[in-house]
mmCIF file of C-alpha atoms in Angstrom:
data_model
loop_
_atom_site.group_PDB
_atom_site.id
_atom_site.type_symbol
_atom_site.label_atom_id
_atom_site.label_comp_id
_atom_site.label_asym_id
_atom_site.label_seq_id
_atom_site.Cartn_x
_atom_site.Cartn_y
_atom_site.Cartn_z
ATOM 1 C CA MET A 1 -13.981 14.805 -22.255
ATOM 2 C CA LYS A 2 -11.047 15.737 -24.485
ATOM 3 C CA VAL A 3 -7.871 16.025 -22.448
ATOM 4 C CA GLU A 4 -6.884 19.620 -23.236
ATOM 5 C CA ASN A 5 -10.375 20.974 -22.552
ATOM 6 C CA ALA A 6 -10.642 18.953 -19.359
ATOM 7 C CA TYR A 7 -7.378 20.210 -17.915
ATOM 8 C CA ASN A 8 -8.250 23.793 -18.830
ATOM 9 C CA ILE A 9 -11.423 23.415 -16.767
ATOM 10 C CA TRP A 10 -9.648 21.475 -14.020
ATOM 11 C CA ALA A 11 -6.912 24.110 -13.601
ATOM 12 C CA ASP A 12 -8.831 26.322 -11.147
ATOM 13 C CA GLN A 13 -9.239 23.509 -8.630
ATOM 14 C CA TYR A 14 -6.332 21.219 -9.465
ATOM 15 C CA ASP A 15 -4.100 22.386 -6.615
ATOM 16 C CA THR A 16 -6.828 22.594 -3.993
ATOM 17 C CA ASN A 17 -9.279 19.715 -4.453
ATOM 18 C CA SER A 18 -8.875 16.361 -2.708
ATOM 19 C CA ASN A 19 -6.644 14.276 -4.959
ATOM 20 C CA LYS A 20 -4.675 11.302 -3.616
ATOM 21 C CA THR A 21 -3.043 10.656 -6.984
ATOM 22 C CA ARG A 22 -1.702 14.220 -7.238
ATOM 23 C CA ASP A 23 -0.391 14.162 -3.685
ATOM 24 C CA LEU A 24 1.279 10.765 -3.978
ATOM 25 C CA ASP A 25 2.832 11.820 -7.287
ATOM 26 C CA THR A 26 4.483 14.781 -5.560
ATOM 27 C CA LYS A 27 5.794 12.507 -2.800
ATOM 28 C CA SER A 28 7.153 9.921 -5.245
ATOM 29 C CA THR A 29 8.805 12.612 -7.346
ATOM 30 C CA ILE A 30 10.580 14.246 -4.436
ATOM 31 C CA GLU A 31 11.727 10.983 -2.865
ATOM 32 C CA THR A 32 12.977 9.555 -6.168
ATOM 33 C CA LEU A 33 14.649 12.610 -7.642
ATOM 34 C CA SER A 34 16.277 13.684 -4.383
ATOM 35 C CA LYS A 35 18.692 10.802 -5.025
ATOM 36 C CA LEU A 36 19.697 12.129 -8.472
ATOM 37 C CA GLU A 37 21.941 14.985 -9.542
ATOM 38 C CA PHE A 38 20.658 17.115 -12.415
ATOM 39 C CA SER A 39 21.067 20.579 -13.850
ATOM 40 C CA SER A 40 18.998 20.857 -17.039
ATOM 41 C CA VAL A 41 15.439 19.476 -16.887
ATOM 42 C CA ILE A 42 12.583 18.951 -19.326
ATOM 43 C CA GLU A 43 9.334 18.574 -17.400
ATOM 44 C CA LEU A 44 6.611 16.843 -19.413
ATOM 45 C CA GLY A 45 3.126 17.654 -18.183
ATOM 46 C CA CYS A 46 4.312 20.368 -15.798
ATOM 47 C CA GLY A 47 0.702 21.395 -15.149
ATOM 48 C CA THR A 48 0.366 24.015 -12.419
ATOM 49 C CA GLY A 49 4.035 23.686 -11.497
ATOM 50 C CA LYS A 50 3.431 21.503 -8.442
ATOM 51 C CA ASN A 51 6.626 19.518 -9.075
ATOM 52 C CA THR A 52 8.526 22.417 -10.625
ATOM 53 C CA ILE A 53 8.710 23.927 -7.140
ATOM 54 C CA PHE A 54 10.877 20.987 -6.058
ATOM 55 C CA LEU A 55 12.873 20.702 -9.291
ATOM 56 C CA ILE A 56 14.008 24.330 -9.199
ATOM 57 C CA LYS A 57 15.680 23.693 -5.838
ATOM 58 C CA LYS A 58 18.202 21.481 -7.649
ATOM 59 C CA ALA A 59 18.181 22.498 -11.322
ATOM 60 C CA GLU A 60 19.776 25.414 -13.138
ATOM 61 C CA LYS A 61 17.381 25.264 -16.087
ATOM 62 C CA ILE A 62 13.862 23.854 -16.496
ATOM 63 C CA ILE A 63 11.632 23.761 -19.575
ATOM 64 C CA GLY A 64 8.089 22.867 -18.552
ATOM 65 C CA LEU A 65 5.771 21.592 -21.287
ATOM 66 C CA ASP A 66 2.007 21.153 -21.062
ATOM 67 C CA PHE A 67 -0.920 21.110 -23.484
ATOM 68 C CA SER A 68 -3.213 23.066 -21.143
ATOM 69 C CA GLN A 69 -2.830 26.834 -21.324
ATOM 70 C CA GLU A 70 -4.851 27.311 -18.160
ATOM 71 C CA MET A 71 -2.589 24.948 -16.241
ATOM 72 C CA LEU A 72 0.430 26.857 -17.541
ATOM 73 C CA ASN A 73 -1.127 30.148 -16.469
ATOM 74 C CA LYS A 74 -1.356 28.805 -12.915
ATOM 75 C CA ALA A 75 2.262 27.673 -13.061
ATOM 76 C CA LYS A 76 3.462 31.076 -14.248
ATOM 77 C CA LEU A 77 1.659 32.786 -11.368
ATOM 78 C CA LYS A 78 3.222 30.370 -8.913
ATOM 79 C CA ILE A 79 6.799 30.401 -10.226
ATOM 80 C CA ASN A 80 8.569 33.527 -11.419
ATOM 81 C CA ASP A 81 12.161 32.450 -11.948
ATOM 82 C CA LYS A 82 14.377 33.143 -14.948
ATOM 83 C CA ARG A 83 15.649 29.558 -14.786
ATOM 84 C CA VAL A 84 12.172 28.245 -15.667
ATOM 85 C CA LYS A 85 10.416 28.512 -19.019
ATOM 86 C CA PHE A 86 6.852 27.234 -19.430
ATOM 87 C CA ARG A 87 5.642 26.373 -22.940
ATOM 88 C CA LYS A 88 2.375 25.101 -24.399
ATOM 89 C CA ALA A 89 3.177 21.973 -26.373
ATOM 90 C CA ASP A 90 1.672 18.843 -27.882
ATOM 91 C CA LEU A 91 3.949 16.027 -26.718
ATOM 92 C CA THR A 92 2.769 13.787 -29.556
ATOM 93 C CA THR A 93 4.604 16.025 -32.049
ATOM 94 C CA GLU A 94 8.290 16.986 -32.294
ATOM 95 C CA TRP A 95 9.496 18.664 -29.081
ATOM 96 C CA LYS A 96 11.032 22.000 -30.034
ATOM 97 C CA ILE A 97 14.004 21.636 -27.696
ATOM 98 C CA ASP A 98 17.679 21.171 -28.562
ATOM 99 C CA ASN A 99 18.863 17.581 -28.857
ATOM 100 C CA ASP A 100 21.294 16.262 -26.216
ATOM 101 C CA SER A 101 20.459 19.198 -23.950
ATOM 102 C CA ALA A 102 18.903 17.746 -20.776
ATOM 103 C CA ASP A 103 20.251 15.495 -18.056
ATOM 104 C CA LEU A 104 16.762 14.785 -16.658
ATOM 105 C CA ILE A 105 13.324 14.415 -18.192
ATOM 106 C CA THR A 106 10.339 14.006 -15.899
ATOM 107 C CA CYS A 107 6.931 12.742 -16.987
ATOM 108 C CA ASN A 108 4.182 12.914 -14.364
ATOM 109 C CA LEU A 109 0.612 11.663 -14.844
ATOM 110 C CA VAL A 110 0.824 12.238 -18.588
ATOM 111 C CA LEU A 111 1.233 8.930 -20.369
ATOM 112 C CA GLU A 112 -2.239 7.614 -19.586
ATOM 113 C CA HIS A 113 -3.415 10.329 -22.008
ATOM 114 C CA ILE A 114 -0.975 9.347 -24.776
ATOM 115 C CA GLU A 115 -1.530 6.263 -26.908
ATOM 116 C CA ASP A 116 1.893 5.953 -28.585
ATOM 117 C CA LEU A 117 4.630 5.524 -25.971
ATOM 118 C CA ASP A 118 7.231 4.824 -28.653
ATOM 119 C CA PHE A 119 7.203 8.437 -29.855
ATOM 120 C CA ILE A 120 7.602 9.783 -26.311
ATOM 121 C CA PHE A 121 10.609 7.563 -25.582
ATOM 122 C CA TYR A 122 12.093 8.370 -28.978
ATOM 123 C CA GLN A 123 11.863 12.102 -28.295
ATOM 124 C CA ALA A 124 13.233 11.623 -24.773
ATOM 125 C CA ASN A 125 16.253 9.794 -26.185
ATOM 126 C CA LYS A 126 16.918 12.660 -28.594
ATOM 127 C CA LYS A 127 16.689 15.396 -25.981
ATOM 128 C CA LEU A 128 18.684 13.681 -23.205
ATOM 129 C CA LYS A 129 22.445 13.697 -22.926
ATOM 130 C CA ASN A 130 24.113 10.299 -22.806
ATOM 131 C CA GLY A 131 23.606 8.948 -19.307
ATOM 132 C CA GLY A 132 20.660 11.265 -18.697
ATOM 133 C CA ALA A 133 17.706 10.061 -16.610
ATOM 134 C CA PHE A 134 14.071 9.672 -17.658
ATOM 135 C CA PHE A 135 11.701 9.594 -14.668
ATOM 136 C CA ILE A 136 8.128 8.419 -15.123
ATOM 137 C CA SER A 137 5.380 8.639 -12.482
ATOM 138 C CA GLU A 138 2.048 7.310 -13.685
ATOM 139 C CA LEU A 139 -1.181 5.774 -12.474
ATOM 140 C CA HIS A 140 -0.343 2.122 -11.906
ATOM 141 C CA PRO A 141 -1.763 -0.186 -14.604
ATOM 142 C CA PHE A 142 -3.220 -2.389 -11.857
ATOM 143 C CA LYS A 143 -5.214 0.662 -10.762
ATOM 144 C CA GLN A 144 -6.335 1.183 -14.348
ATOM 145 C CA TYR A 145 -7.378 -2.474 -14.632
ATOM 146 C CA SER A 146 -9.709 -1.874 -11.690
ATOM 147 C CA GLY A 147 -11.362 1.048 -13.504
ATOM 148 C CA SER A 148 -9.484 4.078 -12.146
ATOM 149 C CA LYS A 149 -8.732 6.956 -14.490
ATOM 150 C CA ALA A 150 -8.131 10.703 -14.399
ATOM 151 C CA LYS A 151 -11.327 12.513 -13.381
ATOM 152 C CA PHE A 152 -12.537 15.512 -11.435
ATOM 153 C CA GLU A 153 -15.769 16.897 -10.041
ATOM 154 C CA THR A 154 -17.686 19.826 -11.512
ATOM 155 C CA GLU A 155 -21.078 21.381 -10.790
ATOM 156 C CA ASN A 156 -22.390 19.193 -13.612
ATOM 157 C CA GLY A 157 -20.996 15.993 -12.093
ATOM 158 C CA THR A 158 -17.873 13.879 -12.569
ATOM 159 C CA GLN A 159 -15.807 14.533 -15.680
ATOM 160 C CA GLU A 160 -13.727 11.596 -16.891
ATOM 161 C CA LEU A 161 -10.818 12.093 -19.285
ATOM 162 C CA GLU A 162 -9.638 10.138 -22.316
ATOM 163 C CA THR A 163 -7.114 7.547 -21.157
ATOM 164 C CA TYR A 164 -5.062 4.595 -22.407
ATOM 165 C CA VAL A 165 -3.785 1.629 -20.406
ATOM 166 C CA HIS A 166 -0.039 0.965 -20.590
ATOM 167 C CA HIS A 167 1.195 -2.302 -19.098
ATOM 168 C CA ILE A 168 4.455 -2.517 -17.154
ATOM 169 C CA SER A 169 5.921 -4.713 -19.886
ATOM 170 C CA GLU A 170 5.098 -2.013 -22.445
ATOM 171 C CA TYR A 171 7.069 0.615 -20.531
ATOM 172 C CA LEU A 172 10.067 -1.697 -20.263
ATOM 173 C CA ASN A 173 9.982 -2.929 -23.866
ATOM 174 C CA VAL A 174 9.513 0.496 -25.444
ATOM 175 C CA ALA A 175 12.266 1.925 -23.258
ATOM 176 C CA SER A 176 14.692 -0.792 -24.330
ATOM 177 C CA GLU A 177 13.822 -0.314 -27.999
ATOM 178 C CA ASN A 178 14.663 3.382 -27.671
ATOM 179 C CA GLY A 179 18.049 3.067 -26.019
ATOM 180 C CA PHE A 180 17.151 3.183 -22.310
ATOM 181 C CA GLU A 181 18.253 1.005 -19.427
ATOM 182 C CA LEU A 182 16.116 0.388 -16.338
ATOM 183 C CA VAL A 183 17.522 1.918 -13.149
ATOM 184 C CA GLU A 184 14.606 1.670 -10.720
ATOM 185 C CA LEU A 185 11.007 0.506 -10.671
ATOM 186 C CA LYS A 186 8.910 1.190 -7.584
ATOM 187 C CA GLU A 187 5.223 0.831 -6.781
ATOM 188 C CA TRP A 188 3.646 3.522 -4.621
ATOM 189 C CA PHE A 189 0.755 2.813 -2.256
ATOM 190 C CA ASP A 190 -1.660 4.991 -0.349
ATOM 191 C CA GLU A 191 -0.578 5.257 3.287
ATOM 192 C CA GLU A 192 -3.774 3.623 4.515
ATOM 193 C CA ASN A 193 -3.627 0.800 1.946
ATOM 194 C CA GLN A 194 -0.131 -0.685 1.882
ATOM 195 C CA ILE A 195 -1.265 -4.204 0.946
ATOM 196 C CA GLY A 196 -3.871 -3.369 -1.695
ATOM 197 C CA ILE A 197 -3.493 -2.220 -5.291
ATOM 198 C CA PRO A 198 -0.664 0.293 -5.737
ATOM 199 C CA ARG A 199 -1.788 3.736 -6.857
ATOM 200 C CA LEU A 200 1.284 4.785 -8.829
ATOM 201 C CA ILE A 201 4.233 3.280 -10.599
ATOM 202 C CA GLY A 202 7.533 5.148 -10.572
ATOM 203 C CA ILE A 203 10.253 4.232 -13.052
ATOM 204 C CA VAL A 204 13.714 5.653 -13.626
ATOM 205 C CA PHE A 205 15.392 4.891 -16.934
ATOM 206 C CA ARG A 206 18.822 6.008 -18.068
ATOM 207 C CA LYS A 207 19.859 6.785 -21.628
ATOM 208 C CA SER A 208 22.507 4.262 -22.519
ATOM 209 C CA THR A 209 26.024 5.628 -22.917
ATOM 210 C CA VAL A 210 27.057 2.765 -25.205
ATOM 211 C CA GLY A 211 25.422 1.035 -28.110
ATOM 212 C CA ASN A 212 22.779 3.733 -28.467
ATOM 213 C CA ASN A 213 21.799 3.323 -32.116
ATOM 214 C CA VAL A 214 18.347 4.936 -32.143
ATOM 215 C CA SER A 215 18.070 6.777 -35.442
ATOM 216 C CA TYR A 216 17.143 10.471 -35.442
ATOM 217 C CA GLU A 217 15.328 9.792 -38.702
ATOM 218 C CA LYS A 218 12.891 7.412 -37.028
ATOM 219 C CA GLN A 219 9.281 8.319 -37.781
#
């Protein structure tokens, strides 16, 4: 199923159905970002606002972007705060946000639906201040190799979404090519399966403060 349509359908049950990936993503986000200081945040794939609830405890300004209007509707019902703006957006096109404006960008369970990582990192570099952090929490590629992908149950059966596999080396190489330095890479496991395949990968990159020569004219 096409991603936007799927998430529009999924929105009504996204916060309430059994979902180990969603729950571990929230845990990894809180534990990782609790160690960082940030004020202005761009949240990619904000969905129903499940992580926005944590981010607003630390941030002064959040712009949450998502391609699903129904997910955004849920987020707006959940969070009514003048510091937060939710916008419908296609992340594979130019992000309509001021350059050099954010000190943190978060990207949660989004990139498996996006084929071209280079464009995402390029846009992140443009929108972050020098030294700003780019946090990624995604389904671990090892999990994808074993056949896991985003899916949910409906009365008509299991709906699987369009996905792409991104290897760990791809994240690291594309980040480096777009002016980012690796700060932290951590694999996240289900509590009951600490020695099996990790469910999520969490990565923190930082926009380089020196030698950052990524061109704003890059296509």
